[in-house]
Short mmCIF file of C-alpha atoms and ligand atoms in Angstrom, two decimals:
data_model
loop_
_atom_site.label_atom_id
_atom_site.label_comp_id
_atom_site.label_asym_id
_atom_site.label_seq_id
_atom_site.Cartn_x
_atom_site.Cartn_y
_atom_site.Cartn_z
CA UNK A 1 14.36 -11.14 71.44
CA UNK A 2 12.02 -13.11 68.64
CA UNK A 3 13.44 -16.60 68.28
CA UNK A 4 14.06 -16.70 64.75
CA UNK A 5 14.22 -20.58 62.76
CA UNK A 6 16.15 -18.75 60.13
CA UNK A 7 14.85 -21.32 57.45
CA UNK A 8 14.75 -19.99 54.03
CA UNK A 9 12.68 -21.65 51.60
CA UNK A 10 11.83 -20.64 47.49
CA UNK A 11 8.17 -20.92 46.67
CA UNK A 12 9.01 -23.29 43.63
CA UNK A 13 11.15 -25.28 46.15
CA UNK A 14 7.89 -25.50 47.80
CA UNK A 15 5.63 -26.27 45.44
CA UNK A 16 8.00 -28.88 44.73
CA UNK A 17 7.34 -30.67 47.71
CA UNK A 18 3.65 -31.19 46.69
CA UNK A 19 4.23 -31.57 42.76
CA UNK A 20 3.19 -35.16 43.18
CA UNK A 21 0.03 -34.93 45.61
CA UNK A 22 -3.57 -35.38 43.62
CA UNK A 23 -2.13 -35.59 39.98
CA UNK A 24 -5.08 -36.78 37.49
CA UNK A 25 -3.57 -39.18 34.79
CA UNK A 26 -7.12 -39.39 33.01
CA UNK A 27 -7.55 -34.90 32.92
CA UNK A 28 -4.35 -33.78 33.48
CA UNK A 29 -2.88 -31.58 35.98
CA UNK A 30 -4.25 -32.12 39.89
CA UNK A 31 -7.41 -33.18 41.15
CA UNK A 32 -7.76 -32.22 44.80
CA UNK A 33 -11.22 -32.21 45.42
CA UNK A 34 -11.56 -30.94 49.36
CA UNK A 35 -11.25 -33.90 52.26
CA UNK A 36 -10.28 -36.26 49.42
CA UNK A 37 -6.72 -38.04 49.78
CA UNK A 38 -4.88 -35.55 48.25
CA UNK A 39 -6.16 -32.26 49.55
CA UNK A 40 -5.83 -33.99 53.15
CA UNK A 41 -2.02 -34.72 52.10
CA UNK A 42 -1.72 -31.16 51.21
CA UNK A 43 -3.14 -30.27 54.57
CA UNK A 44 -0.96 -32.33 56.32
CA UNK A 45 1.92 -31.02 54.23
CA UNK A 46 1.11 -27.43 54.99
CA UNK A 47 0.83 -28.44 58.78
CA UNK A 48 4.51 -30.05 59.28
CA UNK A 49 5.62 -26.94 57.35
CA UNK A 50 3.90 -24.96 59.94
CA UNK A 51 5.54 -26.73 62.76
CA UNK A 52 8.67 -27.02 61.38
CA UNK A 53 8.55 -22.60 61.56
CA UNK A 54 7.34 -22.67 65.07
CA UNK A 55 3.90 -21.66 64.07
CA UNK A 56 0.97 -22.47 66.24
CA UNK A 57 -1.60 -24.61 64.02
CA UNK A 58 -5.30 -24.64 64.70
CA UNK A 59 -8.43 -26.04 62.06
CA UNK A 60 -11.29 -23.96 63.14
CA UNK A 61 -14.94 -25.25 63.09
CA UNK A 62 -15.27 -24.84 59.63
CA UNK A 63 -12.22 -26.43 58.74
CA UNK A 64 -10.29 -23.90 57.92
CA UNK A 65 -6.56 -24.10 58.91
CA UNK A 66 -4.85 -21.12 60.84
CA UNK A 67 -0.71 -21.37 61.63
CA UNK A 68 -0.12 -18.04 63.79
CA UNK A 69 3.24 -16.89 63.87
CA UNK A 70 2.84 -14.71 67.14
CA UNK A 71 6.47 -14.57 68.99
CA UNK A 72 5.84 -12.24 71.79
CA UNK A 73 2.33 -13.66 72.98
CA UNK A 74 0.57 -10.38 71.33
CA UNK A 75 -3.07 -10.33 72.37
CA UNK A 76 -5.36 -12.06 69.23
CA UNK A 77 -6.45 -9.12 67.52
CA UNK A 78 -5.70 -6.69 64.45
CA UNK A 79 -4.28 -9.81 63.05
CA UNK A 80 -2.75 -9.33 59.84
CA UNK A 81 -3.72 -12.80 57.61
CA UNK A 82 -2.37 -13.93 54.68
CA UNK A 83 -2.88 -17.57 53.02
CA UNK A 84 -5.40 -19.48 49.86
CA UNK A 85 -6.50 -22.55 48.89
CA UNK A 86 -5.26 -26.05 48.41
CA UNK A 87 -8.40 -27.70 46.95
CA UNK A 88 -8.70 -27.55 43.17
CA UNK A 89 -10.61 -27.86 40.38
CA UNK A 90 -10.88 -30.92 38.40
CA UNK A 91 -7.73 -31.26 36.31
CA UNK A 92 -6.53 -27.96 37.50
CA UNK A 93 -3.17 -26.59 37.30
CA UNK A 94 -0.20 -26.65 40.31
CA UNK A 95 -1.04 -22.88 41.22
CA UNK A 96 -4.43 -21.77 41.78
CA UNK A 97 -4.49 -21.83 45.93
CA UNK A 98 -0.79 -23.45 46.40
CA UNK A 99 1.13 -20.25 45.47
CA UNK A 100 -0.46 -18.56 47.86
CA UNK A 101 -0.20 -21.04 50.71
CA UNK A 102 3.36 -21.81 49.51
CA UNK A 103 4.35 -17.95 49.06
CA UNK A 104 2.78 -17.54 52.92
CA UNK A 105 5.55 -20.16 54.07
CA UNK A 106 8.39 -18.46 52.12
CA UNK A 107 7.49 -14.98 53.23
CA UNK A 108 7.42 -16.35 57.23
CA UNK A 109 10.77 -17.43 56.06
CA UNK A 110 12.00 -14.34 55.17
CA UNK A 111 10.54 -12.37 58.08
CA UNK A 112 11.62 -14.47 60.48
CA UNK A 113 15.62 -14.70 59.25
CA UNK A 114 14.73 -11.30 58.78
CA UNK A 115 14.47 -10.05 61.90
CA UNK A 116 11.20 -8.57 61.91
CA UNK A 117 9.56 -7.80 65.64
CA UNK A 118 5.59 -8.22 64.71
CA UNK A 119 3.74 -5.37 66.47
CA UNK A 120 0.62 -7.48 65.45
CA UNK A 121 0.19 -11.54 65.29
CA UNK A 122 0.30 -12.80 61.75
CA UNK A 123 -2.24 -16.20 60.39
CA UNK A 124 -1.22 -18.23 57.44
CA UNK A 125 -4.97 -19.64 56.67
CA UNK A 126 -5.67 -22.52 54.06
CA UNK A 127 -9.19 -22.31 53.43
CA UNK A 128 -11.35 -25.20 52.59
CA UNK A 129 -13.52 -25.76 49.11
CA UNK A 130 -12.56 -22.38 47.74
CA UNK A 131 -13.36 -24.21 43.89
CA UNK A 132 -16.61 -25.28 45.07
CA UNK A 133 -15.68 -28.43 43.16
CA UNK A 134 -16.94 -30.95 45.14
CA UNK A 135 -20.03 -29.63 46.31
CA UNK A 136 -20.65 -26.79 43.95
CA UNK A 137 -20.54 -23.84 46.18
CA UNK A 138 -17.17 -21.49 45.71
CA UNK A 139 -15.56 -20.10 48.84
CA UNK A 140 -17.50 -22.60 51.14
CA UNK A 141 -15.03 -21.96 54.40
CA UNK A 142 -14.83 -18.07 53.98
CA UNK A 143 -18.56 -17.99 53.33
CA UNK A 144 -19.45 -20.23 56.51
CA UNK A 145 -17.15 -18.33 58.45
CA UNK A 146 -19.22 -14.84 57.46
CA UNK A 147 -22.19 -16.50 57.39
CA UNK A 148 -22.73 -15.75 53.92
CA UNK A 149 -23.73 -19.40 53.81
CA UNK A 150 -25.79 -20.53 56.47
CA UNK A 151 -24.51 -24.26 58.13
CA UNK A 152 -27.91 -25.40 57.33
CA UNK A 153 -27.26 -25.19 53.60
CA UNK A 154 -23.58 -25.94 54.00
CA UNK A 155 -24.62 -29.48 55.84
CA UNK A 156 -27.20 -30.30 53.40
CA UNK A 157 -24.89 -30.23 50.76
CA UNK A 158 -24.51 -33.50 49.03
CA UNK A 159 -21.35 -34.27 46.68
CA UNK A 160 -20.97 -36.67 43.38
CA UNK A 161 -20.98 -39.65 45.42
CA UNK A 162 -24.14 -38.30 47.86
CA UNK A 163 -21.79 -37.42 50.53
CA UNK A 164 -23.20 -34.51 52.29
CA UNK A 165 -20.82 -32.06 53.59
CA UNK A 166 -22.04 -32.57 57.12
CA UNK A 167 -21.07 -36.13 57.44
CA UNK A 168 -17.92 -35.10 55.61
CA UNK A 169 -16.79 -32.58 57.78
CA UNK A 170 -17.85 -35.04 60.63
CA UNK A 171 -15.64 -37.89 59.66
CA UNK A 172 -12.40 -35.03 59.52
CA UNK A 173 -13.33 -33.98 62.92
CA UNK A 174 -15.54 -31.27 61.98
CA UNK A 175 -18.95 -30.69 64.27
CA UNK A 176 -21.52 -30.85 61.86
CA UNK A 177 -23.50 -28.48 64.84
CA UNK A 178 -20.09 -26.03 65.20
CA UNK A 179 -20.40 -24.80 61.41
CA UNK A 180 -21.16 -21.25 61.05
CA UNK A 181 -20.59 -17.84 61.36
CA UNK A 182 -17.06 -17.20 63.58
CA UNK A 183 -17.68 -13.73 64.95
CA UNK A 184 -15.09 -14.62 67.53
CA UNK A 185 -12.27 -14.95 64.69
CA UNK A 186 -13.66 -12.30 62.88
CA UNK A 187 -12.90 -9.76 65.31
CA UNK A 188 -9.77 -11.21 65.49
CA UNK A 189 -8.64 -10.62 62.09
CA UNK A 190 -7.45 -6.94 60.40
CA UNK A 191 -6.97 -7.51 57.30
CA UNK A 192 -6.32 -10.47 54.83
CA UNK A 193 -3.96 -10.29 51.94
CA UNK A 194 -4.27 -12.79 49.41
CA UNK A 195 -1.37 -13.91 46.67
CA UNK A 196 -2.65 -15.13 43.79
CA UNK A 197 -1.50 -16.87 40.44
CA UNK A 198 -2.92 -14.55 37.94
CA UNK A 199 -5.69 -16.42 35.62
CA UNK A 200 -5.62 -14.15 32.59
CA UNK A 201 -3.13 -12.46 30.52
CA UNK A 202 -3.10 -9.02 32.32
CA UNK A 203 0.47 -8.87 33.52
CA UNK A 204 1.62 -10.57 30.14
CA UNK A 205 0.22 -8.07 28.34
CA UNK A 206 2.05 -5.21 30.91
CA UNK A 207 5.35 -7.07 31.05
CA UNK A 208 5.04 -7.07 34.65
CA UNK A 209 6.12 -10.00 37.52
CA UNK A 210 3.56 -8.65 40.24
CA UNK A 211 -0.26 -6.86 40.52
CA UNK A 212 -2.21 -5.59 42.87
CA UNK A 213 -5.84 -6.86 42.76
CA UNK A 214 -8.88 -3.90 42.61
CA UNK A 215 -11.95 -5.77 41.78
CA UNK A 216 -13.49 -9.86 40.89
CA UNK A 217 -16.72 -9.75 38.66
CA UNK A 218 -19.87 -10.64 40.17
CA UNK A 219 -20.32 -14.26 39.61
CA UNK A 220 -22.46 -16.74 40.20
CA UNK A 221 -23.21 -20.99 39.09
CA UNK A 222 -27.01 -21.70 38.43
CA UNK A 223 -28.25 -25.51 37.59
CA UNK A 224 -30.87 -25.76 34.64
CA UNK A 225 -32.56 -29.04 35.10
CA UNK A 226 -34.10 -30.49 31.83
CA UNK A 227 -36.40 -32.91 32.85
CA UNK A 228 -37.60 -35.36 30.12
CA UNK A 229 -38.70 -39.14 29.46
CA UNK A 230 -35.86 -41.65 29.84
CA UNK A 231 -36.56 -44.18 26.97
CA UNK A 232 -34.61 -46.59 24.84
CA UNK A 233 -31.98 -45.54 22.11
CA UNK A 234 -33.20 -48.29 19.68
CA UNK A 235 -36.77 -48.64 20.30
CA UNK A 236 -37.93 -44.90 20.71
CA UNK A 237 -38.63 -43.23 16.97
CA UNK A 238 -37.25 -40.22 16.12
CA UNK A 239 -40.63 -38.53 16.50
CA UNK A 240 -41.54 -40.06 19.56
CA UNK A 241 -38.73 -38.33 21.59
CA UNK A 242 -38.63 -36.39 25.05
CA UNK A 243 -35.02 -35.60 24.92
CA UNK A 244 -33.80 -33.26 27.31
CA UNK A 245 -30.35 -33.40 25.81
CA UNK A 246 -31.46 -31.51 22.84
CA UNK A 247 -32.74 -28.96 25.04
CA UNK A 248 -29.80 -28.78 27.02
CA UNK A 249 -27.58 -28.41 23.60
CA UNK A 250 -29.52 -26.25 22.06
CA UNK A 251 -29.51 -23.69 25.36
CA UNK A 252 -25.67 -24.20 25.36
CA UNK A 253 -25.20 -22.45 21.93
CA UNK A 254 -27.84 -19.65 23.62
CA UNK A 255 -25.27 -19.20 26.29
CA UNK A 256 -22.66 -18.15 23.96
CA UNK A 257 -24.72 -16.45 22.18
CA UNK A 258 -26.44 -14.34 24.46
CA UNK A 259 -23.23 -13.94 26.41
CA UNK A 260 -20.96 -12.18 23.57
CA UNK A 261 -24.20 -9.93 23.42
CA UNK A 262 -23.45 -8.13 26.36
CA UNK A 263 -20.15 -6.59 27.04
CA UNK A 264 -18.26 -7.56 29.17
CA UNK A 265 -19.78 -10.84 29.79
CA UNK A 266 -18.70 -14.66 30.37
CA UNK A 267 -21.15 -16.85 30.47
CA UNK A 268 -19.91 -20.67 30.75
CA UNK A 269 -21.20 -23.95 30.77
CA UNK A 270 -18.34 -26.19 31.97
CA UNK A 271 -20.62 -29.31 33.24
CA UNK A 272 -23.16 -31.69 32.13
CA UNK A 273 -24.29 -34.70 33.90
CA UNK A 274 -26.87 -36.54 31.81
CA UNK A 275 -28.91 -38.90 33.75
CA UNK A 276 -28.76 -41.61 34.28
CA UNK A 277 -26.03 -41.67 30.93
CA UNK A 278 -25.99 -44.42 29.31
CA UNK A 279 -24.27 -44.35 25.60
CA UNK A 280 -28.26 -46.24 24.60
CA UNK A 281 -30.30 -44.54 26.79
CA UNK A 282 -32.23 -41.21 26.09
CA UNK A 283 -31.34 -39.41 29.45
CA UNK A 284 -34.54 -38.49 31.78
CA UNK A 285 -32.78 -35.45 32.54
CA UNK A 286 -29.82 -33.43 31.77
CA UNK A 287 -28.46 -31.24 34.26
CA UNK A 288 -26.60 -27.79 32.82
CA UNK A 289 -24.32 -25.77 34.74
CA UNK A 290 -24.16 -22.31 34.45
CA UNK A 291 -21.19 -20.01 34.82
CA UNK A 292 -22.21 -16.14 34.23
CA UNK A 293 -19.97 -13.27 35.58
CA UNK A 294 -19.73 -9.47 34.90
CA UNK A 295 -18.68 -6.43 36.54
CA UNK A 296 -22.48 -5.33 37.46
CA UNK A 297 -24.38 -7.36 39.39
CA UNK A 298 -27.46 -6.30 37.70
CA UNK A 299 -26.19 -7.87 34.34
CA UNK A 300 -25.70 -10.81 35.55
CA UNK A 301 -28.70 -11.24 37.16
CA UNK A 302 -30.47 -10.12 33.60
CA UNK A 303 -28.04 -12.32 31.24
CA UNK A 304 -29.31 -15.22 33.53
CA UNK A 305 -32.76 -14.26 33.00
CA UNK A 306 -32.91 -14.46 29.01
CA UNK A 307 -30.75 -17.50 29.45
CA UNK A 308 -33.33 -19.64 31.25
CA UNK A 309 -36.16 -17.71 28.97
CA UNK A 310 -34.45 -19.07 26.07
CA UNK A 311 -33.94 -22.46 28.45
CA UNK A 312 -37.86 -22.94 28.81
CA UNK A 313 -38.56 -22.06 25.27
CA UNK A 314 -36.13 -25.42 23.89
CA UNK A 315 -37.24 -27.43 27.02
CA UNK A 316 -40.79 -27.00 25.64
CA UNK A 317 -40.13 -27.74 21.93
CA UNK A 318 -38.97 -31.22 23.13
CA UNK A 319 -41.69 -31.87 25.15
CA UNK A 320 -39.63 -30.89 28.19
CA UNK A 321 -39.69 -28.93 31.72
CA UNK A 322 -36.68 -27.12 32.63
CA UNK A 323 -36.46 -25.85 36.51
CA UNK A 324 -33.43 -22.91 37.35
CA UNK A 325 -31.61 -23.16 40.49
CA UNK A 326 -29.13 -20.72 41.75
CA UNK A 327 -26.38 -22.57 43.51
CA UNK A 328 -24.32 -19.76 44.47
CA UNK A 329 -24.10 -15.74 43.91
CA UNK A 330 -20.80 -13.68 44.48
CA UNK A 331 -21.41 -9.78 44.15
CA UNK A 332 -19.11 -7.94 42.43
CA UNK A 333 -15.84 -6.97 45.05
CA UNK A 334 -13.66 -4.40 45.12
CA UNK A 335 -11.09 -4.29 47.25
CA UNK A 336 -10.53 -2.20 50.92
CA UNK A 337 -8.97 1.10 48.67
CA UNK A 338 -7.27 2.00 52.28
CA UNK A 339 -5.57 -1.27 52.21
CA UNK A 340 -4.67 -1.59 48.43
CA UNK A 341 -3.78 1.96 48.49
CA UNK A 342 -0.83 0.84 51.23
CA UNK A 343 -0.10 -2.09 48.83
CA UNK A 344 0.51 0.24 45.92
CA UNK A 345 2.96 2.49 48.67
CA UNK A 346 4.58 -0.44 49.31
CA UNK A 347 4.82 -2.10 45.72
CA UNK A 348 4.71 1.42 43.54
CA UNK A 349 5.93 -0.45 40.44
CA UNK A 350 3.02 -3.17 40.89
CA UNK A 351 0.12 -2.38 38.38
CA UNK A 352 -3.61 -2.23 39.41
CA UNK A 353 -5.62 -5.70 37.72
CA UNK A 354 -9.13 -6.16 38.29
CA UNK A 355 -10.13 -10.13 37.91
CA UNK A 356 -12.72 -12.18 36.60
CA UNK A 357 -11.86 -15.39 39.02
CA UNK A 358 -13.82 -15.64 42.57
CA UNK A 359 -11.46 -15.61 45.40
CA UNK A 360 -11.54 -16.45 50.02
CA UNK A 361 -10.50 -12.98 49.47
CA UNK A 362 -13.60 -11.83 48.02
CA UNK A 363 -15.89 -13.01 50.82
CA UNK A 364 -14.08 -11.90 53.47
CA UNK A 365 -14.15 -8.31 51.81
CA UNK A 366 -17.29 -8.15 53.35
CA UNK A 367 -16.05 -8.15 56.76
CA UNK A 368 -12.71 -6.98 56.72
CA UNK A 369 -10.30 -5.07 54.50
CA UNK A 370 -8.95 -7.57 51.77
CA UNK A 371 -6.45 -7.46 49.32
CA UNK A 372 -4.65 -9.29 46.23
CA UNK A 373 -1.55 -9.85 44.71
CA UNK A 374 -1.43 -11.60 41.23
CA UNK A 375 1.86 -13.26 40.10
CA UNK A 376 2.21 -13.65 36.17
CA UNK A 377 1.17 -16.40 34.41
CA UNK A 378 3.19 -16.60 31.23
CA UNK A 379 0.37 -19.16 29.25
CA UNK A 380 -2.50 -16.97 30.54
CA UNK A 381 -4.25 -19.71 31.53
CA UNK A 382 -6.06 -21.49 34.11
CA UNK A 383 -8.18 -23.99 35.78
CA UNK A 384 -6.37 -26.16 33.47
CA UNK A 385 -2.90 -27.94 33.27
CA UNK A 386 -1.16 -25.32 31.32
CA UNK A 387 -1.46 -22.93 33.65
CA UNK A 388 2.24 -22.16 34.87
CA UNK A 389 3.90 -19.10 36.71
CA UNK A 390 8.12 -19.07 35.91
CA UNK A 391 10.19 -19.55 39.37
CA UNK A 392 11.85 -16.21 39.18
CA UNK A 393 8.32 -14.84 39.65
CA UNK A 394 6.85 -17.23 41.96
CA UNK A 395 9.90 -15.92 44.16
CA UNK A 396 9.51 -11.99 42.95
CA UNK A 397 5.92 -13.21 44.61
CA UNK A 398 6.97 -14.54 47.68
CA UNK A 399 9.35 -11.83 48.50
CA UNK A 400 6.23 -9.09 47.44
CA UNK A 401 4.37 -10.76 49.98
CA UNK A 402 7.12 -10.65 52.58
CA UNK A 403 7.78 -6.89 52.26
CA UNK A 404 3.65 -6.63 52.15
CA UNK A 405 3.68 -8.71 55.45
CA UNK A 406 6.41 -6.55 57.21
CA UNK A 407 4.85 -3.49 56.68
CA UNK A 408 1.58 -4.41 57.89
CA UNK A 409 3.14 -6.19 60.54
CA UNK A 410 5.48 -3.57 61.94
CA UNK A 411 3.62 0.00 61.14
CA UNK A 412 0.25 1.24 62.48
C1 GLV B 501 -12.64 -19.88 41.10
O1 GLV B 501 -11.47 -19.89 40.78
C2 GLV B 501 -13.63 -19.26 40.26
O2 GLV B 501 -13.42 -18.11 39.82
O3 GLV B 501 -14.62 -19.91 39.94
MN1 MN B 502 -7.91 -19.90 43.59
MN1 MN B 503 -9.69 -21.45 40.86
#
């Protein structure tokens, strides 16, 4: 007999309970950087909700958070996982990562009033930096957990403040030395189903509540570093400029333009840091951050190319260097068919979406089968304060998940 709590919670009743952790007066929406106040509260939150549904809570060595829900003591393996992100981006909006942590809780809540007997344990995971936000590298938990990102580069990692991830993780318990690949969870793990607040208008545009996720864009942030001569605002002539902010302007208008050039492009820069930026100083240098995603790898790497051609060729007109560095590269994914297949059995009326957003999901694609669902977002928007989803769908969401989650947890 499976003890069951019987609780029965509403995803927006949920995200409720956090509407108030890591909101940004000066952006808008949340800022919940990863190990700051607020994504620790949200932690902390997501652990008492754990506990109070008899799950059995574990942070790994990379800091990612697993709450098992395993009632008869099943061995640890074939584990069905389900779970997202609570960090977020500056000024981001209440649903990127906490739908999907807070649709994990409601679906445990549904399965376990429900009755269900799991035939295989079930993880609700909350995985750390998925924005990259703090230290500029998306997905940094998934990717140190596959080793896509080795724990040399992960500790070396320094944030705004010149914090570098390795004394981070060590003053929230973390062992700098215990970061890397976790073939022992790995092989613990079946699949991974991820739910999702959709970030474009794809299910607006269908009239639809619920998706299934096919494929994410490759994607990837690069850092084009225009180094120049710091001088004074007043006392340097016109002529007698090494600007690297005119460089750096100039080679944002490129990125537009060479980015509608190609179809199916983005290409984004979303960050600036002029230093040292001072309203009267000429910056020394001017630091551009690239966004560039599109369904073939190839093209991105190519669209990046011509970008820092184009870079070079403005650096030198101001009597500048510019230097490229990649910070991170995410091949294009598309999901376990075998596994989104069964999602479509299960959900038939759910359409198919590809997405342009990076997801945990995505790097663990590599080592297990992965899937999405996508819950509408009525403004179409995202990584921004207006993004919203309507509580009759984060629910329609929830319960999705739960019949997902049944089916995976009670047939072969
Ligand atoms: C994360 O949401 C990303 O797509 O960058
Ligand atoms: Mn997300
Ligand atoms: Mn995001």
């Amino acid at each position: 007999m499976i003890e069951s709590t019987a609780r029965t919670s509403s995803v927006s009743g949920l995200l409720a309970e956090i509407a108030d952790i890591g909101t940004d007066s000066a952006r808008g929406g949340y800022s919940r950087p990863v190990y700051s106040a607020a994504e620790l509260e949200l932690r902390e939150w997501f652990i008492a909700a754990a506990r109070a549904r008899s799950l059995d809570i574990e942070q790994d060595r990379n800091g990612i958070i697993w709450a098992w829900w395993n009632p008869a003591r099943l061995p640890l393996t074939d584990a069905v996982v389900t779970g997202s992100h609570l960090d977020s981006v500056p000024g981001g909006g209440a649903f990127d990562g906490p739908l999907g942590v807070a649709s994990a809780l409601a679906a445990i809540d549904s399965l376990q009033a429900g009755s269900v007997v799991p035939e295989r344990p079930l993880a609700l995971a909350v995985f750390p930096e998925e924005e990259g936000s703090r230290y500029g590298l998306a997905c940094l938990g998934s990717q140190l957990m596959t080793g896509a990102v080795t724990p040399q580069r992960a500790a070396a990692l320094t944030d705004a403040d010149g914090t570098t991830f390795a004394d981070l993780a060590a003053r929230n318990g973390l062992d700098p030395a215990g970061l890397g690949r976790d073939d022992e969870r790995l092989s613990q793990i079946g699949c991974f189903v991820e739910l999702h607040v959709e970030q474009g208008r794809g299910l607006i545009d269908q009239g639809r509540a619920i998706a299934i996720g096919s494929s994410i864009l490759g994607h990837g942030r690069w850092r084009l570093s225009f180094s120049g001569q710091g001088n004074h605002a007043g006392t340097t002539l016109m002529d007698r400029r090494r600007d690297p902010m005119l460089a750096a302007a100039a080679t944002v208008l490129d990125v537009r333009r060479l980015g509608r050039a190609v179809d199916g492009a983005r290409a984004t820069v979303g960050k600036l840091d002029p230093i040292p930026g001072g309203s009267n100083v000429i910056a020394s240098r001017v630091d551009v951050w690239l966004d560039v995603r599109h369904s073939d790898d190839v093209v991105v790497a190519a669209l990046v190319a011509d970008i820092a051609a184009v870079a070079r060729e403005h650096a030198g007109a101001e009597g500048c260097s510019m230097t490229l560095t990649e910070a991170s590269m995410s091949p294009r994914v598309d999901f376990h068919p075998g596994l989104r297949g069964r999602l479509s059995d299960i959900l038939p009326d759910a359409p198919i979406l590809p997405t342009g957003a990076g997801h945990d999901a995505g790097v663990l694609k590599e080592e297990i089968p992965t899937a999405m669902l996508f819950v509408r977002n009525p403004t179409g928007i995202s990584h921004s304060p207006e993004e919203y989803v309507e509580d009759p769908d984060a629910d329609a969401g929830g319960d999705a998940l739960a019949t997902v989650l049944a089916n995976l947890l009670t047939q072969p």
